[in-house]
Coordinates of N, CA and C in Angstrom, one line a residue:
Chain W
A1 N 46.8 137.2 93.3 CA 47.1 137.0 94.7 C 48.3 137.8 95.1
Q2 N 48.3 138.2 96.4 CA 49.4 139.0 96.8 C 50.6 138.1 97.2
K3 N 51.8 138.7 97.1 CA 53.0 138.0 97.4 C 54.1 138.9 97.9
V4 N 54.9 138.5 98.8 CA 56.0 139.3 99.4 C 57.3 138.4 99.2
T5 N 58.3 139.0 98.7 CA 59.6 138.3 98.5 C 60.7 139.0 99.3
Q6 N 61.3 138.3 100.1 CA 62.5 138.7 100.8 C 63.7 137.8 100.4
A7 N 64.4 138.3 99.4 CA 65.4 137.4 98.7 C 66.5 137.1 99.6
Q8 N 66.8 137.9 100.6 CA 68.0 137.7 101.5 C 67.5 136.8 102.6
T9 N 68.0 135.5 102.6 CA 67.7 134.6 103.7 C 68.4 134.9 105.0
E10 N 69.7 135.2 104.9 CA 70.5 135.5 106.0 C 71.5 136.5 105.7
I11 N 71.7 137.4 106.6 CA 72.7 138.5 106.5 C 73.5 138.6 107.8
S12 N 74.8 138.7 107.6 CA 75.7 138.9 108.8 C 76.5 140.1 108.6
V13 N 76.5 141.0 109.5 CA 77.4 142.2 109.4 C 78.1 142.5 110.8
V14 N 79.2 143.2 110.7 CA 79.9 143.5 111.9 C 79.2 144.7 112.6
E15 N 79.2 144.7 113.9 CA 78.5 145.8 114.6 C 79.0 147.1 114.1
K16 N 78.1 148.1 114.1 CA 78.3 149.5 113.6 C 78.2 149.6 112.1
E17 N 78.1 148.5 111.4 CA 77.9 148.7 110.0 C 76.5 149.0 109.7
D18 N 76.2 149.5 108.5 CA 74.8 149.7 108.0 C 74.4 148.5 107.3
V19 N 73.1 148.2 107.3 CA 72.6 147.0 106.6 C 71.2 147.3 106.1
T20 N 70.9 146.9 104.9 CA 69.6 147.1 104.2 C 69.0 145.7 104.0
L21 N 67.7 145.6 104.4 CA 66.9 144.4 104.2 C 65.9 144.7 103.0
D22 N 65.9 143.9 102.1 CA 65.1 144.1 100.9 C 63.7 143.4 101.0
C23 N 62.7 144.1 100.4 CA 61.4 143.6 100.4 C 60.7 144.0 99.1
V24 N 60.3 143.0 98.3 CA 59.6 143.3 97.1 C 58.2 142.6 97.2
Y25 N 57.2 143.4 96.7 CA 55.8 142.8 96.9 C 55.0 142.8 95.6
E26 N 54.0 142.0 95.5 CA 53.1 142.0 94.4 C 51.7 142.1 94.9
T27 N 50.9 143.0 94.3 CA 49.5 143.1 94.6 C 48.8 143.7 93.4
R28 N 47.5 143.4 93.3 CA 46.7 144.0 92.2 C 45.9 145.2 92.7
D29 N 45.9 145.4 94.0 CA 45.1 146.4 94.6 C 45.9 147.8 94.6
T30 N 45.1 148.8 94.5 CA 45.7 150.2 94.6 C 45.8 150.6 96.1
T31 N 45.0 150.0 96.9 CA 45.0 150.3 98.4 C 45.6 149.1 99.1
Y32 N 46.7 149.3 99.8 CA 47.3 148.2 100.6 C 48.2 148.8 101.6
Y33 N 48.6 148.0 102.5 CA 49.5 148.4 103.6 C 50.7 147.5 103.7
L34 N 51.8 148.1 104.0 CA 53.1 147.3 104.1 C 53.6 147.4 105.5
F35 N 54.1 146.4 106.0 CA 54.6 146.3 107.4 C 56.0 145.7 107.5
W36 N 56.7 146.1 108.5 CA 57.9 145.4 108.9 C 57.7 144.9 110.4
Y37 N 58.1 143.7 110.6 CA 58.1 143.1 112.0 C 59.5 142.5 112.3
K38 N 59.8 142.6 113.5 CA 61.0 142.0 114.0 C 60.7 140.8 114.9
Q39 N 61.3 139.7 114.7 CA 61.1 138.5 115.6 C 62.3 138.1 116.3
P40 N 62.4 138.4 117.6 CA 63.6 138.0 118.3 C 63.4 136.5 118.7
P41 N 64.4 135.9 119.3 CA 64.3 134.4 119.6 C 63.1 134.1 120.5
S42 N 62.6 135.0 121.2 CA 61.4 134.7 122.1 C 60.2 134.4 121.3
G43 N 60.2 134.8 120.0 CA 59.1 134.4 119.1 C 58.1 135.5 118.8
E44 N 57.9 136.4 119.7 CA 56.9 137.5 119.4 C 57.3 138.3 118.2
L45 N 56.3 138.7 117.4 CA 56.5 139.6 116.3 C 56.3 141.0 116.8
V46 N 57.4 141.8 116.7 CA 57.4 143.1 117.2 C 57.2 144.1 116.0
F47 N 56.2 144.9 116.1 CA 55.8 145.8 115.1 C 56.9 146.9 114.9
L48 N 57.3 147.2 113.7 CA 58.3 148.3 113.5 C 57.7 149.4 112.7
I49 N 57.0 149.2 111.6 CA 56.4 150.2 110.8 C 55.2 149.8 110.0
R50 N 54.3 150.7 109.7 CA 53.2 150.4 108.8 C 53.2 151.6 107.8
R51 N 53.0 151.3 106.6 CA 53.0 152.3 105.5 C 51.8 152.0 104.6
N52 N 51.0 153.0 104.2 CA 49.9 152.7 103.3 C 50.4 153.1 101.9
S53 N 49.7 152.5 100.9 CA 50.1 152.6 99.5 C 50.1 154.0 98.9
F54 N 49.4 154.9 99.6 CA 49.4 156.3 99.1 C 50.4 157.2 99.7
D55 N 51.2 156.7 100.6 CA 52.2 157.5 101.3 C 53.6 156.9 100.9
E56 N 54.2 157.6 99.9 CA 55.6 157.1 99.5 C 56.7 157.8 100.2
Q57 N 56.3 158.6 101.2 CA 57.4 159.4 101.9 C 58.2 158.4 102.7
N58 N 59.5 158.6 102.6 CA 60.4 157.7 103.4 C 60.3 158.1 104.9
E59 N 60.7 157.2 105.7 CA 60.5 157.4 107.1 C 61.8 157.0 107.9
I60 N 62.1 157.8 108.9 CA 63.3 157.5 109.7 C 62.9 157.5 111.1
S61 N 63.3 156.5 111.8 CA 63.0 156.4 113.3 C 64.3 156.0 114.0
G62 N 65.0 156.9 114.5 CA 66.3 156.6 115.1 C 67.3 156.0 114.2
R63 N 67.7 154.8 114.4 CA 68.7 154.2 113.5 C 68.0 153.4 112.4
Y64 N 66.7 153.4 112.4 CA 65.9 152.7 111.4 C 65.4 153.7 110.3
S65 N 65.4 153.2 109.1 CA 64.8 154.0 108.0 C 64.2 153.1 107.0
W66 N 63.2 153.6 106.3 CA 62.4 152.8 105.3 C 62.3 153.5 104.0
N67 N 62.5 152.8 102.9 CA 62.4 153.4 101.6 C 61.3 152.7 100.8
F68 N 60.2 153.4 100.6 CA 59.1 152.8 99.9 C 59.1 153.4 98.4
Q69 N 59.1 152.5 97.5 CA 59.1 152.9 96.1 C 58.1 152.1 95.3
K70 N 56.9 152.7 95.0 CA 55.9 152.0 94.3 C 56.3 151.6 92.9
S71 N 57.1 152.4 92.3 CA 57.6 152.1 90.9 C 58.3 150.8 90.8
T72 N 58.9 150.4 91.9 CA 59.6 149.1 91.8 C 59.0 148.1 92.8
S73 N 57.9 148.5 93.4 CA 57.2 147.6 94.4 C 58.1 147.1 95.4
S74 N 58.8 148.1 96.0 CA 59.8 147.7 97.0 C 59.6 148.5 98.3
F75 N 59.9 147.9 99.4 CA 59.8 148.6 100.7 C 61.0 148.1 101.6
N76 N 62.1 148.7 101.3 CA 63.3 148.3 102.0 C 63.6 149.0 103.3
F77 N 64.3 148.2 104.2 CA 64.5 148.6 105.5 C 66.0 148.7 105.8
T78 N 66.5 149.9 106.3 CA 67.9 150.1 106.6 C 68.1 150.3 108.1
I79 N 69.1 149.6 108.6 CA 69.5 149.8 110.0 C 70.9 150.5 109.9
T80 N 71.0 151.6 110.5 CA 72.3 152.4 110.5 C 73.0 152.1 111.8
A81 N 74.3 152.0 111.7 CA 75.1 151.7 112.9 C 74.6 150.6 113.7
S82 N 74.5 149.4 113.1 CA 73.9 148.2 113.7 C 74.5 147.9 115.1
Q83 N 73.6 147.3 115.9 CA 74.0 146.9 117.2 C 73.6 145.4 117.4
V84 N 74.3 144.7 118.3 CA 74.0 143.3 118.6 C 72.5 143.1 118.9
V85 N 71.9 144.0 119.5 CA 70.4 143.8 119.9 C 69.6 143.8 118.6
D86 N 70.1 144.2 117.5 CA 69.3 144.2 116.2 C 69.3 142.8 115.6
S87 N 70.0 141.8 116.2 CA 70.0 140.5 115.7 C 68.6 139.9 115.9
A88 N 68.0 139.4 114.8 CA 66.7 138.9 114.9 C 66.3 138.4 113.4
V89 N 65.1 137.9 113.3 CA 64.5 137.7 112.0 C 63.6 138.8 111.7
Y90 N 63.7 139.4 110.5 CA 62.9 140.5 110.1 C 61.9 140.1 109.0
F91 N 60.6 140.4 109.2 CA 59.6 140.0 108.2 C 59.0 141.3 107.6
C92 N 58.8 141.2 106.3 CA 58.1 142.2 105.6 C 56.7 141.6 105.3
A93 N 55.6 142.4 105.4 CA 54.3 141.8 105.2 C 53.4 142.8 104.5
L94 N 52.4 142.3 103.8 CA 51.5 143.1 102.9 C 50.1 142.8 103.3
S95 N 49.3 143.8 103.5 CA 47.8 143.6 103.8 C 47.0 144.4 102.8
E96 N 46.0 143.8 102.2 CA 45.2 144.5 101.3 C 43.9 145.0 102.1
A97 N 43.6 146.2 101.9 CA 42.4 146.8 102.6 C 41.2 146.5 101.8
A98 N 40.2 145.9 102.4 CA 38.9 145.6 101.7 C 37.8 146.3 102.4
P99 N 36.8 146.7 101.7 CA 35.7 147.4 102.4 C 35.0 146.6 103.5
G100 N 34.9 145.3 103.2 CA 34.3 144.4 104.2 C 35.1 144.0 105.3
G101 N 36.4 144.5 105.3 CA 37.3 144.2 106.4 C 37.9 142.9 106.3
N102 N 37.8 142.2 105.2 CA 38.4 140.9 105.0 C 39.9 141.0 104.6
E103 N 40.7 141.2 105.6 CA 42.1 141.5 105.4 C 42.9 140.4 106.1
K104 N 44.1 140.2 105.6 CA 45.0 139.3 106.2 C 46.4 139.8 105.8
L105 N 47.4 139.4 106.6 CA 48.8 139.7 106.3 C 49.4 138.6 105.5
T106 N 50.1 138.9 104.4 CA 50.9 138.0 103.7 C 52.3 138.3 104.0
F107 N 53.0 137.3 104.6 CA 54.4 137.6 105.0 C 55.4 137.1 104.0
G108 N 56.6 137.8 104.0 CA 57.7 137.2 103.3 C 58.3 136.1 104.1
T109 N 59.3 135.5 103.6 CA 60.0 134.4 104.3 C 60.9 134.8 105.4
G110 N 61.2 136.1 105.5 CA 62.0 136.6 106.5 C 63.5 136.6 106.2
T111 N 64.2 137.5 106.8 CA 65.6 137.7 106.7 C 66.2 137.6 108.1
R112 N 67.1 136.6 108.3 CA 67.8 136.4 109.6 C 69.0 137.3 109.6
L113 N 69.0 138.3 110.5 CA 70.1 139.3 110.6 C 70.9 138.9 111.8
T114 N 72.2 138.8 111.6 CA 73.1 138.5 112.7 C 74.1 139.7 112.8
I115 N 74.2 140.3 113.9 CA 75.2 141.4 114.1 C 76.4 140.8 114.9
I116 N 77.5 140.8 114.3 CA 78.7 140.3 114.9 C 79.4 141.3 115.8
P117 N 79.6 141.0 117.1 CA 80.3 142.0 117.9 C 81.7 142.3 117.5
Chain J
K1 N 49.1 149.8 128.5 CA 48.0 148.8 128.5 C 48.6 147.4 128.2
A2 N 47.8 146.4 128.7 CA 48.3 145.0 128.5 C 48.3 144.7 127.0
G3 N 49.3 143.8 126.7 CA 49.5 143.4 125.3 C 48.6 142.2 125.0
V4 N 48.9 141.5 124.0 CA 48.2 140.3 123.6 C 48.7 139.1 124.4
T5 N 47.8 138.4 125.0 CA 48.2 137.3 125.8 C 47.8 135.9 125.2
Q6 N 48.8 135.1 125.0 CA 48.5 133.8 124.5 C 48.9 132.7 125.5
T7 N 48.0 131.8 125.7 CA 48.2 130.7 126.6 C 47.8 129.3 125.9
P8 N 48.5 128.2 126.3 CA 49.7 128.2 127.0 C 50.9 128.7 126.2
R9 N 52.0 128.8 126.7 CA 53.2 129.2 126.0 C 53.8 128.1 125.3
Y10 N 53.8 126.9 125.9 CA 54.4 125.7 125.3 C 53.4 124.6 125.5
L11 N 53.4 123.6 124.6 CA 52.4 122.5 124.6 C 53.0 121.3 123.9
I12 N 52.9 120.2 124.5 CA 53.3 118.9 123.9 C 52.1 118.0 123.8
K13 N 51.8 117.6 122.6 CA 50.7 116.7 122.4 C 51.1 115.5 121.6
T14 N 50.2 114.4 121.8 CA 50.5 113.2 121.0 C 49.6 113.2 119.7
R15 N 50.2 112.6 118.7 CA 49.5 112.5 117.4 C 48.1 111.9 117.7
G16 N 47.1 112.5 117.0 CA 45.7 112.1 117.2 C 44.9 112.8 118.2
Q17 N 45.6 113.5 119.2 CA 44.9 114.2 120.2 C 44.4 115.5 119.6
Q18 N 43.6 116.3 120.4 CA 43.2 117.6 120.0 C 43.8 118.6 121.0
V19 N 43.8 119.9 120.5 CA 44.4 120.9 121.4 C 43.6 122.2 121.2
T20 N 43.6 123.0 122.2 CA 42.9 124.3 122.2 C 43.9 125.4 122.7
L21 N 44.1 126.4 121.9 CA 44.9 127.5 122.2 C 44.1 128.7 122.5
S22 N 44.6 129.6 123.3 CA 43.8 130.8 123.7 C 44.5 132.1 123.4
C23 N 43.8 133.1 123.0 CA 44.4 134.4 122.8 C 43.5 135.5 123.3
S24 N 44.0 136.3 124.2 CA 43.3 137.5 124.7 C 43.8 138.7 124.1
P25 N 43.0 139.4 123.3 CA 43.5 140.6 122.6 C 43.7 141.8 123.5
I26 N 44.2 142.9 122.9 CA 44.3 144.1 123.6 C 42.9 144.7 123.9
S27 N 42.7 145.2 125.1 CA 41.4 145.7 125.4 C 40.9 146.7 124.4
G28 N 39.7 146.5 123.9 CA 39.1 147.4 122.9 C 39.3 146.9 121.5
H29 N 40.2 146.0 121.3 CA 40.3 145.4 119.9 C 39.3 144.3 119.7
R30 N 38.6 144.3 118.6 CA 37.6 143.3 118.3 C 38.0 142.3 117.3
S31 N 39.2 142.4 116.7 CA 39.6 141.5 115.7 C 40.8 140.6 116.3
V32 N 40.7 139.3 116.0 CA 41.8 138.4 116.4 C 42.1 137.6 115.2
S33 N 43.3 137.6 114.8 CA 43.8 136.7 113.6 C 44.7 135.7 114.2
W34 N 44.8 134.5 113.5 CA 45.7 133.5 113.9 C 46.6 133.1 112.7
Y35 N 47.9 132.9 113.1 CA 48.9 132.5 112.1 C 49.7 131.3 112.6
Q36 N 50.1 130.5 111.6 CA 50.9 129.3 111.9 C 52.3 129.6 111.4
Q37 N 53.3 129.4 112.1 CA 54.7 129.6 111.7 C 55.5 128.3 111.8
T38 N 55.9 127.8 110.6 CA 56.8 126.6 110.6 C 58.0 126.9 109.8
P39 N 59.1 126.2 110.0 CA 60.3 126.4 109.3 C 60.1 126.2 107.7
G40 N 59.3 125.3 107.4 CA 59.1 125.0 106.0 C 58.2 125.9 105.2
Q41 N 57.1 126.3 105.9 CA 56.1 127.1 105.2 C 56.0 128.6 105.6
G42 N 56.8 128.9 106.6 CA 56.8 130.3 107.1 C 55.6 130.7 107.8
L43 N 55.2 131.9 107.8 CA 54.0 132.4 108.5 C 52.8 132.4 107.5
Q44 N 51.8 131.6 107.9 CA 50.6 131.4 107.1 C 49.4 131.8 107.9
F45 N 48.5 132.5 107.2 CA 47.2 132.9 107.8 C 46.3 131.8 108.0
L46 N 45.7 131.7 109.2 CA 44.7 130.6 109.5 C 43.3 131.2 109.4
F47 N 42.9 132.1 110.2 CA 41.6 132.7 110.1 C 41.6 134.0 111.0
E48 N 40.5 134.8 110.7 CA 40.4 136.0 111.5 C 38.9 136.1 112.0
Y49 N 38.8 136.5 113.2 CA 37.5 136.7 113.8 C 37.3 138.2 114.2
F50 N 36.1 138.7 114.0 CA 35.8 140.1 114.3 C 34.4 140.0 114.9
S51 N 34.2 140.5 116.1 CA 33.0 140.6 116.8 C 32.3 139.2 116.7
E52 N 33.0 138.2 117.1 CA 32.5 136.8 117.2 C 32.2 136.1 115.9
T53 N 32.5 136.8 114.7 CA 32.2 136.2 113.4 C 33.5 135.9 112.7
Q54 N 33.6 134.8 112.0 CA 34.8 134.5 111.2 C 34.7 135.3 109.9
R55 N 35.6 136.2 109.7 CA 35.5 137.1 108.5 C 36.4 136.6 107.3
N56 N 37.4 135.8 107.7 CA 38.4 135.4 106.7 C 39.0 134.1 107.1
K57 N 39.3 133.3 106.1 CA 39.9 132.0 106.4 C 41.0 131.7 105.5
G58 N 42.0 131.1 105.9 CA 43.2 130.7 105.1 C 43.0 129.3 104.6
N59 N 44.0 128.8 103.9 CA 43.9 127.5 103.2 C 44.4 126.4 104.2
F60 N 43.6 126.1 105.2 CA 44.0 125.0 106.1 C 42.8 124.0 106.2
P61 N 43.1 122.8 106.5 CA 42.0 121.8 106.6 C 41.1 122.1 107.7
G62 N 39.9 121.4 107.6 CA 38.9 121.6 108.6 C 39.2 121.2 110.0
R63 N 40.3 120.5 110.2 CA 40.8 120.2 111.5 C 41.1 121.4 112.3
F64 N 41.4 122.5 111.6 CA 41.7 123.8 112.3 C 40.4 124.6 112.4
S65 N 40.0 125.0 113.6 CA 38.8 125.8 113.7 C 39.1 126.8 114.8
G66 N 38.2 127.7 114.9 CA 38.3 128.7 115.9 C 37.0 129.3 116.4
R67 N 37.1 130.2 117.3 CA 35.9 130.9 117.7 C 36.3 132.1 118.5
Q68 N 35.4 133.0 118.6 CA 35.6 134.3 119.4 C 34.5 134.5 120.3
F69 N 34.8 134.9 121.5 CA 33.8 135.1 122.5 C 33.4 136.6 122.6
S70 N 32.3 136.9 123.3 CA 31.8 138.3 123.4 C 32.8 139.3 124.0
N71 N 33.8 138.8 124.7 CA 34.8 139.7 125.3 C 36.0 139.8 124.4
S72 N 35.9 139.3 123.1 CA 36.9 139.3 122.1 C 38.0 138.2 122.2
R73 N 38.0 137.6 123.3 CA 39.0 136.5 123.5 C 38.7 135.4 122.4
S74 N 39.8 134.8 121.9 CA 39.6 133.8 120.9 C 40.3 132.5 121.2
E75 N 39.7 131.5 120.7 CA 40.4 130.2 120.9 C 40.5 129.5 119.5
M76 N 41.6 128.8 119.3 CA 41.7 128.0 118.1 C 41.8 126.5 118.5
N77 N 41.3 125.6 117.8 CA 41.3 124.2 118.1 C 41.8 123.5 116.9
V78 N 42.7 122.5 117.2 CA 43.2 121.6 116.2 C 42.8 120.2 116.6
S79 N 42.0 119.5 115.8 CA 41.7 118.1 116.1 C 42.5 117.1 115.4
T80 N 42.6 115.9 115.9 CA 43.3 114.9 115.2 C 44.7 115.4 114.8
L81 N 45.5 115.7 115.8 CA 46.8 116.3 115.5 C 47.7 115.4 114.7
E82 N 48.4 116.1 113.8 CA 49.4 115.4 113.0 C 50.8 116.0 113.3
L83 N 51.8 115.2 113.0 CA 53.2 115.7 113.3 C 53.5 117.0 112.7
G84 N 52.9 117.2 111.5 CA 53.1 118.4 110.7 C 52.5 119.7 111.4
D85 N 51.6 119.4 112.4 CA 51.0 120.6 113.0 C 51.9 121.2 114.1
S86 N 53.1 120.6 114.3 CA 54.0 121.2 115.2 C 54.5 122.6 114.6
A87 N 54.3 123.6 115.4 CA 54.5 125.0 114.9 C 54.4 126.0 116.0
L88 N 54.8 127.2 115.7 CA 54.5 128.3 116.6 C 53.2 129.0 116.1
Y89 N 52.2 129.0 117.0 CA 50.9 129.6 116.6 C 50.9 131.0 117.2
L90 N 50.7 132.0 116.3 CA 50.7 133.4 116.8 C 49.3 134.0 116.6
C91 N 48.9 134.8 117.5 CA 47.6 135.5 117.3 C 47.9 137.0 117.2
A92 N 47.1 137.7 116.4 CA 47.3 139.1 116.2 C 46.0 139.8 116.6
S93 N 46.2 140.9 117.3 CA 45.0 141.7 117.8 C 45.0 143.0 117.0
S94 N 43.7 143.4 116.7 CA 43.6 144.6 115.9 C 42.2 145.3 116.1
H95 N 42.1 146.5 115.7 CA 40.8 147.2 115.7 C 39.9 146.6 114.6
G96 N 40.6 146.0 113.6 CA 39.8 145.3 112.6 C 40.1 145.8 111.2
R97 N 40.9 146.8 111.0 CA 41.3 147.2 109.7 C 42.8 147.3 109.6
A98 N 43.4 147.0 108.4 CA 44.8 147.0 108.3 C 45.4 148.4 108.6
N99 N 44.7 149.5 108.4 CA 45.2 150.8 108.7 C 45.5 151.0 110.2
Y100 N 44.9 150.2 111.0 CA 45.1 150.3 112.5 C 46.3 149.4 112.9
G101 N 46.8 148.5 112.0 CA 47.9 147.7 112.4 C 47.5 146.5 113.2
Y102 N 48.5 145.6 113.4 CA 48.3 144.4 114.1 C 49.3 144.3 115.2
T103 N 48.9 143.8 116.4 CA 49.8 143.6 117.5 C 49.8 142.1 117.8
F104 N 51.0 141.5 117.8 CA 51.1 140.0 118.0 C 51.4 139.6 119.4
G105 N 50.9 138.5 119.8 CA 51.3 137.9 121.0 C 52.6 137.1 120.9
S106 N 53.0 136.5 122.0 CA 54.3 135.8 122.0 C 54.2 134.4 121.4
G107 N 53.0 133.9 121.2 CA 52.8 132.7 120.5 C 52.7 131.5 121.5
T108 N 52.1 130.4 120.9 CA 52.1 129.1 121.6 C 52.9 128.2 120.7
R109 N 53.9 127.6 121.3 CA 54.7 126.6 120.6 C 54.2 125.2 120.8
L110 N 53.6 124.6 119.8 CA 53.0 123.3 119.9 C 53.9 122.3 119.3
T111 N 54.2 121.2 120.0 CA 55.0 120.1 119.5 C 54.1 118.9 119.6
V112 N 54.0 118.2 118.4 CA 53.2 117.0 118.3 C 54.2 115.8 118.2
V113 N 54.0 114.9 119.1 CA 55.0 113.7 119.1 C 54.2 112.4 118.8

């Protein structure tokens, strides 16, 4: 069975500091997808990134960057120069791709990030 | 284009009642998945519908059911509500494969009293 672990329950940093959110996953499949979502107080899950298991290239999008390492089954998320608007709960998720399309997202427990002005 | 629309946004029901939640996916998406989010259990998969057929089901009792219409809109129903059913119910819209990603709605917050 697949599993996603976000060991950091809550993180608080002062504005403009860099912060890394950790995500470790378990799966038996060779083909899978990893996701990061942001959940602001409004409740909606906002998509941040999708990465497939064959693409270990790190990605940078503005102040956001992601480090995918299959060797350690980790998909960590770094926010550079954090801002108050980054305060939210962040979820890492794993989806296994099946030929029949029977897929679902398995979520981690989330990391509540608070940026202190 | 319009996002994923979930109605109602908030709902208060009494224990023992039943409730129906609605989700309208992004135009062109044929897959709708439902998730339950609670403080204790986190985000858990309920079921997924694709082209009016349930393709995948999570580990929830039979009181939780769903359906999908020909226009891809989906409803989920919870019968004989229990206090523990209080949660944020989120639906996700997709083309049907993980490689296309999932877009979530704002959710329906259900409170059972």
